[in-house]
Coordinates of C-alpha atoms in Angstrom, one line a residue:
X5 CA 0.0 0.0 0.0
X6 CA 1.2 3.5 -0.8
X7 CA 0.5 6.9 0.6
X8 CA -2.1 8.7 -1.6
X9 CA -0.5 12.2 -0.9
X10 CA 3.3 11.6 -1.2
X11 CA 3.5 8.0 -2.7
X12 CA 5.6 6.6 0.1
X13 CA 5.2 2.8 0.6
X14 CA 3.3 2.0 3.9
X15 CA 3.0 -1.0 6.1
X16 CA -0.6 -2.4 6.4
X17 CA -0.7 -1.7 10.2
X18 CA 0.1 2.0 9.9
X19 CA -2.5 4.6 10.7
X20 CA -0.6 7.7 9.4
X21 CA 2.1 8.1 6.7
X22 CA 5.4 8.6 8.5
X23 CA 6.5 11.0 5.9
X24 CA 3.7 13.5 5.5
X25 CA 1.3 12.6 8.3
X26 CA -1.6 11.8 5.9
X27 CA -4.2 9.4 7.3
X28 CA -3.7 5.9 6.0
X29 CA -7.5 5.5 5.7
X30 CA -7.4 8.0 2.7
X31 CA -4.5 6.0 1.2
X32 CA -6.1 2.7 0.9
X33 CA -7.2 1.3 -2.5
X34 CA -10.9 1.8 -3.2
X35 CA -11.3 -1.9 -4.3
X36 CA -13.8 -4.2 -2.6
X37 CA -11.1 -6.1 -0.6
X38 CA -9.4 -3.0 0.6
X39 CA -12.7 -1.5 1.6
X40 CA -13.7 -4.6 3.6
X41 CA -10.2 -4.5 5.3
X42 CA -10.7 -0.9 6.2
X43 CA -14.2 -1.5 7.6
X44 CA -12.9 -4.5 9.6
X45 CA -10.0 -2.4 11.1
X46 CA -12.3 0.4 12.0
X47 CA -14.7 -2.0 13.8
X48 CA -11.8 -3.6 15.6
X49 CA -10.6 -0.1 16.7
X50 CA -14.1 0.9 18.0
X51 CA -14.5 -2.4 19.8
X52 CA -11.1 -1.9 21.5
X53 CA -12.0 1.5 22.5
X54 CA -15.5 0.5 23.7
X55 CA -13.9 -2.5 25.6
X56 CA -11.5 -0.1 27.4
X57 CA -14.4 2.2 28.3
X58 CA -16.3 -0.7 29.7
X59 CA -13.4 -2.0 31.7
X60 CA -12.9 1.5 33.2
X61 CA -16.6 1.7 34.0
X62 CA -16.5 -1.7 35.8
X63 CA -13.5 -0.7 37.7
X64 CA -15.0 2.6 38.6
X65 CA -18.3 0.9 39.8
X66 CA -16.4 -1.5 42.0
X67 CA -14.4 1.3 43.6
X68 CA -17.6 3.2 44.1
X69 CA -19.2 0.2 45.7
X70 CA -16.3 -0.3 48.1
X71 CA -16.4 3.5 49.0
X72 CA -20.1 3.4 49.5
X73 CA -19.8 0.3 51.8
X74 CA -17.1 2.1 53.9
X75 CA -19.1 5.3 54.0
X76 CA -22.2 3.4 55.1
X77 CA -20.2 1.8 58.0
X78 CA -18.8 5.2 59.0
X79 CA -22.2 6.9 58.9
X80 CA -23.7 4.1 61.0
X81 CA -21.2 4.7 63.7
X82 CA -21.6 8.5 63.5
X83 CA -25.4 8.2 63.7
X84 CA -25.1 5.8 66.8
X85 CA -22.8 8.2 68.5
X86 CA -25.0 11.2 67.8
X87 CA -28.0 9.3 69.1
X88 CA -26.3 8.3 72.3
X89 CA -25.2 12.0 72.7
X90 CA -28.8 13.2 72.1
X91 CA -30.2 10.7 74.7
X92 CA -27.6 11.7 77.2
X93 CA -28.3 15.5 76.6
X94 CA -32.1 14.9 77.0
X95 CA -31.6 13.0 80.3
X96 CA -29.1 15.8 81.6
X97 CA -31.5 18.6 80.5
X98 CA -34.6 16.9 82.3
X99 CA -32.7 16.4 85.4
X100 CA -31.2 20.1 85.4
X101 CA -34.6 21.6 84.6
X102 CA -36.4 19.8 87.3
X103 CA -33.7 20.6 89.8
X104 CA -33.5 24.3 89.0
X105 CA -37.2 25.0 88.6
X106 CA -37.3 27.4 91.6
X107 CA -33.8 28.7 91.4
X108 CA -33.6 32.5 92.1
X109 CA -31.7 33.2 88.9
X110 CA -34.4 31.7 86.6
X111 CA -36.5 34.3 84.7
X112 CA -39.6 34.2 82.6
X113 CA -38.2 36.1 79.6
X114 CA -38.9 34.7 76.2
X115 CA -36.3 34.0 73.6
X116 CA -34.3 36.9 72.2
X117 CA -33.3 37.1 68.6
X118 CA -29.5 37.8 68.6
X119 CA -27.8 39.3 65.6
X120 CA -31.2 39.7 63.8
X121 CA -29.6 41.7 60.9
X122 CA -30.5 39.9 57.6
X123 CA -27.6 37.9 56.1
X124 CA -26.7 39.5 52.6
X125 CA -27.0 37.2 49.7
X126 CA -23.8 35.9 48.3
X127 CA -23.5 35.3 44.5
X128 CA -22.3 32.0 43.3
X129 CA -18.9 31.6 41.7
X130 CA -19.2 32.0 37.9
X131 CA -19.4 28.7 35.8
X132 CA -17.0 28.1 33.0
X133 CA -19.5 29.4 30.5
X134 CA -19.2 32.8 32.1
X135 CA -15.8 33.1 30.4
X136 CA -17.1 32.3 26.9
X137 CA -16.4 34.8 24.1
X138 CA -19.1 36.8 22.5
X139 CA -20.8 35.6 19.3
X140 CA -18.6 38.1 17.3
X141 CA -15.4 36.9 18.9
X142 CA -16.5 33.3 18.4
X143 CA -17.1 33.8 14.6
X144 CA -14.5 31.3 13.2
X145 CA -15.7 30.2 9.7
X146 CA -17.5 26.9 9.3
X147 CA -16.2 24.4 6.6
X148 CA -18.4 22.1 4.4
X149 CA -18.1 19.3 7.0
X150 CA -19.7 21.5 9.7
X151 CA -16.5 22.2 11.6
X152 CA -15.2 25.6 12.6
X153 CA -11.7 26.4 11.4
X154 CA -9.0 28.4 13.4
X155 CA -5.9 29.5 11.6
X156 CA -2.6 29.7 13.5
X157 CA 0.7 30.3 11.7
X158 CA -0.5 28.8 8.4
X159 CA -1.9 25.8 10.1
X160 CA -5.7 25.3 10.0
X161 CA -7.2 23.7 13.0
X162 CA -10.8 22.3 12.7
X163 CA -12.9 21.9 15.9
X164 CA -16.6 21.0 16.4
X165 CA -19.3 23.7 16.4
X166 CA -20.7 22.4 19.7
X167 CA -17.6 23.7 21.4
X168 CA -17.7 27.3 22.5
X169 CA -14.6 29.5 22.5
X170 CA -13.4 30.5 25.8
X171 CA -10.9 33.2 27.0
X172 CA -7.4 31.8 26.8
X173 CA -4.6 31.6 29.4
X174 CA -0.9 32.1 28.8
X175 CA 0.5 29.9 26.0
X176 CA -2.9 28.8 24.8
X177 CA -4.0 30.1 21.4
X178 CA -7.5 28.6 21.3
X179 CA -9.6 27.2 24.2
X180 CA -13.0 25.7 23.6
X181 CA -15.5 24.0 25.9
X182 CA -18.5 21.7 25.4
X183 CA -21.1 22.3 28.1
X184 CA -23.1 19.2 27.2
X185 CA -20.4 16.5 27.5
X186 CA -17.7 18.4 29.5
X187 CA -15.0 18.1 26.8
X188 CA -12.2 20.5 26.6
X189 CA -10.0 21.6 23.6
X190 CA -6.7 23.6 23.8
X191 CA -4.6 24.7 20.8
X192 CA -1.0 25.7 21.7
X193 CA 2.1 26.9 19.9
X194 CA 5.5 26.4 21.3
X195 CA 8.7 28.0 19.9
X196 CA 11.5 27.3 19.5
X197 CA 11.6 23.4 19.9
X198 CA 14.4 21.0 18.9
X199 CA 14.6 17.4 18.0
X200 CA 12.6 15.1 15.8
X201 CA 9.0 14.3 16.3
X202 CA 9.8 11.0 18.1
X203 CA 12.0 12.8 20.5
X204 CA 9.3 15.3 21.2
X205 CA 6.8 12.5 21.7
X206 CA 9.3 10.8 24.2
X207 CA 9.5 14.1 26.2
X208 CA 5.8 14.5 26.3
X209 CA 5.2 10.8 27.3
X210 CA 7.6 11.2 30.2
X211 CA 5.9 14.3 31.4
X212 CA 2.2 13.5 30.9
X213 CA 2.0 11.3 34.1
X214 CA -0.8 9.1 32.8
X215 CA -1.3 5.6 31.5
X216 CA -0.5 5.7 27.8
X217 CA -2.7 3.6 25.6
X218 CA -1.4 4.7 22.1
X219 CA 1.5 6.7 20.7
X220 CA 2.9 7.2 17.2
X221 CA 5.4 9.6 15.6
X222 CA 6.2 10.3 12.0
X223 CA 8.1 13.0 10.0
X224 CA 7.1 16.2 11.7
X225 CA 4.1 15.0 13.7
X226 CA 3.1 12.8 16.7
X227 CA 0.0 11.4 18.3
X228 CA -0.6 10.1 21.8
X229 CA -3.6 8.8 23.9
X230 CA -3.4 8.6 27.6
X231 CA -5.6 8.6 30.8
X232 CA -5.3 9.8 34.3
X233 CA -7.9 9.8 37.2
X234 CA -10.8 8.9 35.0
X235 CA -10.0 11.5 32.3
X236 CA -9.1 10.6 28.8
X237 CA -6.5 12.8 26.8
X238 CA -5.6 12.9 23.2
X239 CA -2.9 15.0 21.7
X240 CA -1.7 15.6 18.1
X241 CA 1.2 17.9 17.4
X242 CA 2.8 19.2 14.2
X243 CA 6.4 20.4 14.1
X244 CA 7.5 22.9 11.4
X245 CA 10.5 25.3 11.3
X246 CA 11.3 24.6 14.9
X247 CA 7.7 25.5 16.0
X248 CA 5.3 22.9 17.5
X249 CA 1.6 23.4 16.9
X250 CA -0.4 21.0 19.1
X251 CA -4.0 20.4 20.2
X252 CA -5.1 18.6 23.4
X253 CA -8.6 17.0 23.7
X254 CA -9.7 15.9 27.2
X255 CA -13.0 14.5 28.6
X256 CA -14.3 12.2 31.3
X257 CA -14.4 8.5 30.5
X258 CA -18.1 8.4 31.4
X259 CA -19.0 11.5 29.5
X260 CA -22.4 11.3 27.8
X261 CA -20.7 12.5 24.6
X262 CA -17.8 10.0 24.7
X263 CA -18.7 8.4 21.3
X264 CA -19.1 11.8 19.7
X265 CA -15.8 12.8 20.9
X266 CA -14.1 9.8 19.4
X267 CA -15.5 10.8 16.0
X268 CA -14.4 14.4 16.5
X269 CA -10.8 13.3 17.4
X270 CA -10.7 11.1 14.2
X271 CA -11.8 14.0 12.0
X272 CA -9.5 16.6 13.6
X273 CA -6.5 14.3 13.4
X274 CA -7.0 13.7 9.7
X275 CA -7.5 17.4 8.9
X276 CA -5.1 19.1 11.2
X277 CA -2.0 19.3 9.1
X278 CA 0.4 21.8 7.4

């Protein structure tokens, strides 16, 4: 099999061309056998992703069950202790009230409202959507596939229209948030950088601090999937003229939009290129 874009010969198990970064899916022959092979590989990939999500979900449920059991035991002890304290307080109050019924210091005054000044209302902390850009600021053009396009240094980065642009922090060129599924996208630009893409991938792998499930590097690009504390992360980076353009996509493993996010990532990987 050969790359459709640059003509380089590719191995059957490669997902991207290691010369130009072109998606291998677009380089396969259009014949029936090639098409069936592609469909089979896509199904296997989706099944693997689904299996990993299911395994994480099972593990998460077991951990939750253990925590609930422990919490129930602790709450039972706390309730029993409070009940004993309440009973002891009632006995003590009854004994004291009866003994002091005719004490000279006892008065007939009713209850007095201390510090009766109304408590001022406190506004809640703003949610993440409070930092969303205005419609005019979020006016990136939409391509024919329904994705917005943000241009950075000659690189066009597509992102889903369900994500809303946010104000950015230092080093981040584009930040977007999906309120429905809780997904986050961050586009960064780093300069200058040195070393081949595989070296940059190695440095990132050592610094990410999560469990890496997939990584791949080619000529001027690298891709990595990893997870940490129930959050899934995906990163693709392009390196050109000692500048690294990279996007990071993160979301919870149990997000209601997890399947949609997988499709978004596939599209962005294939269309985020020089």
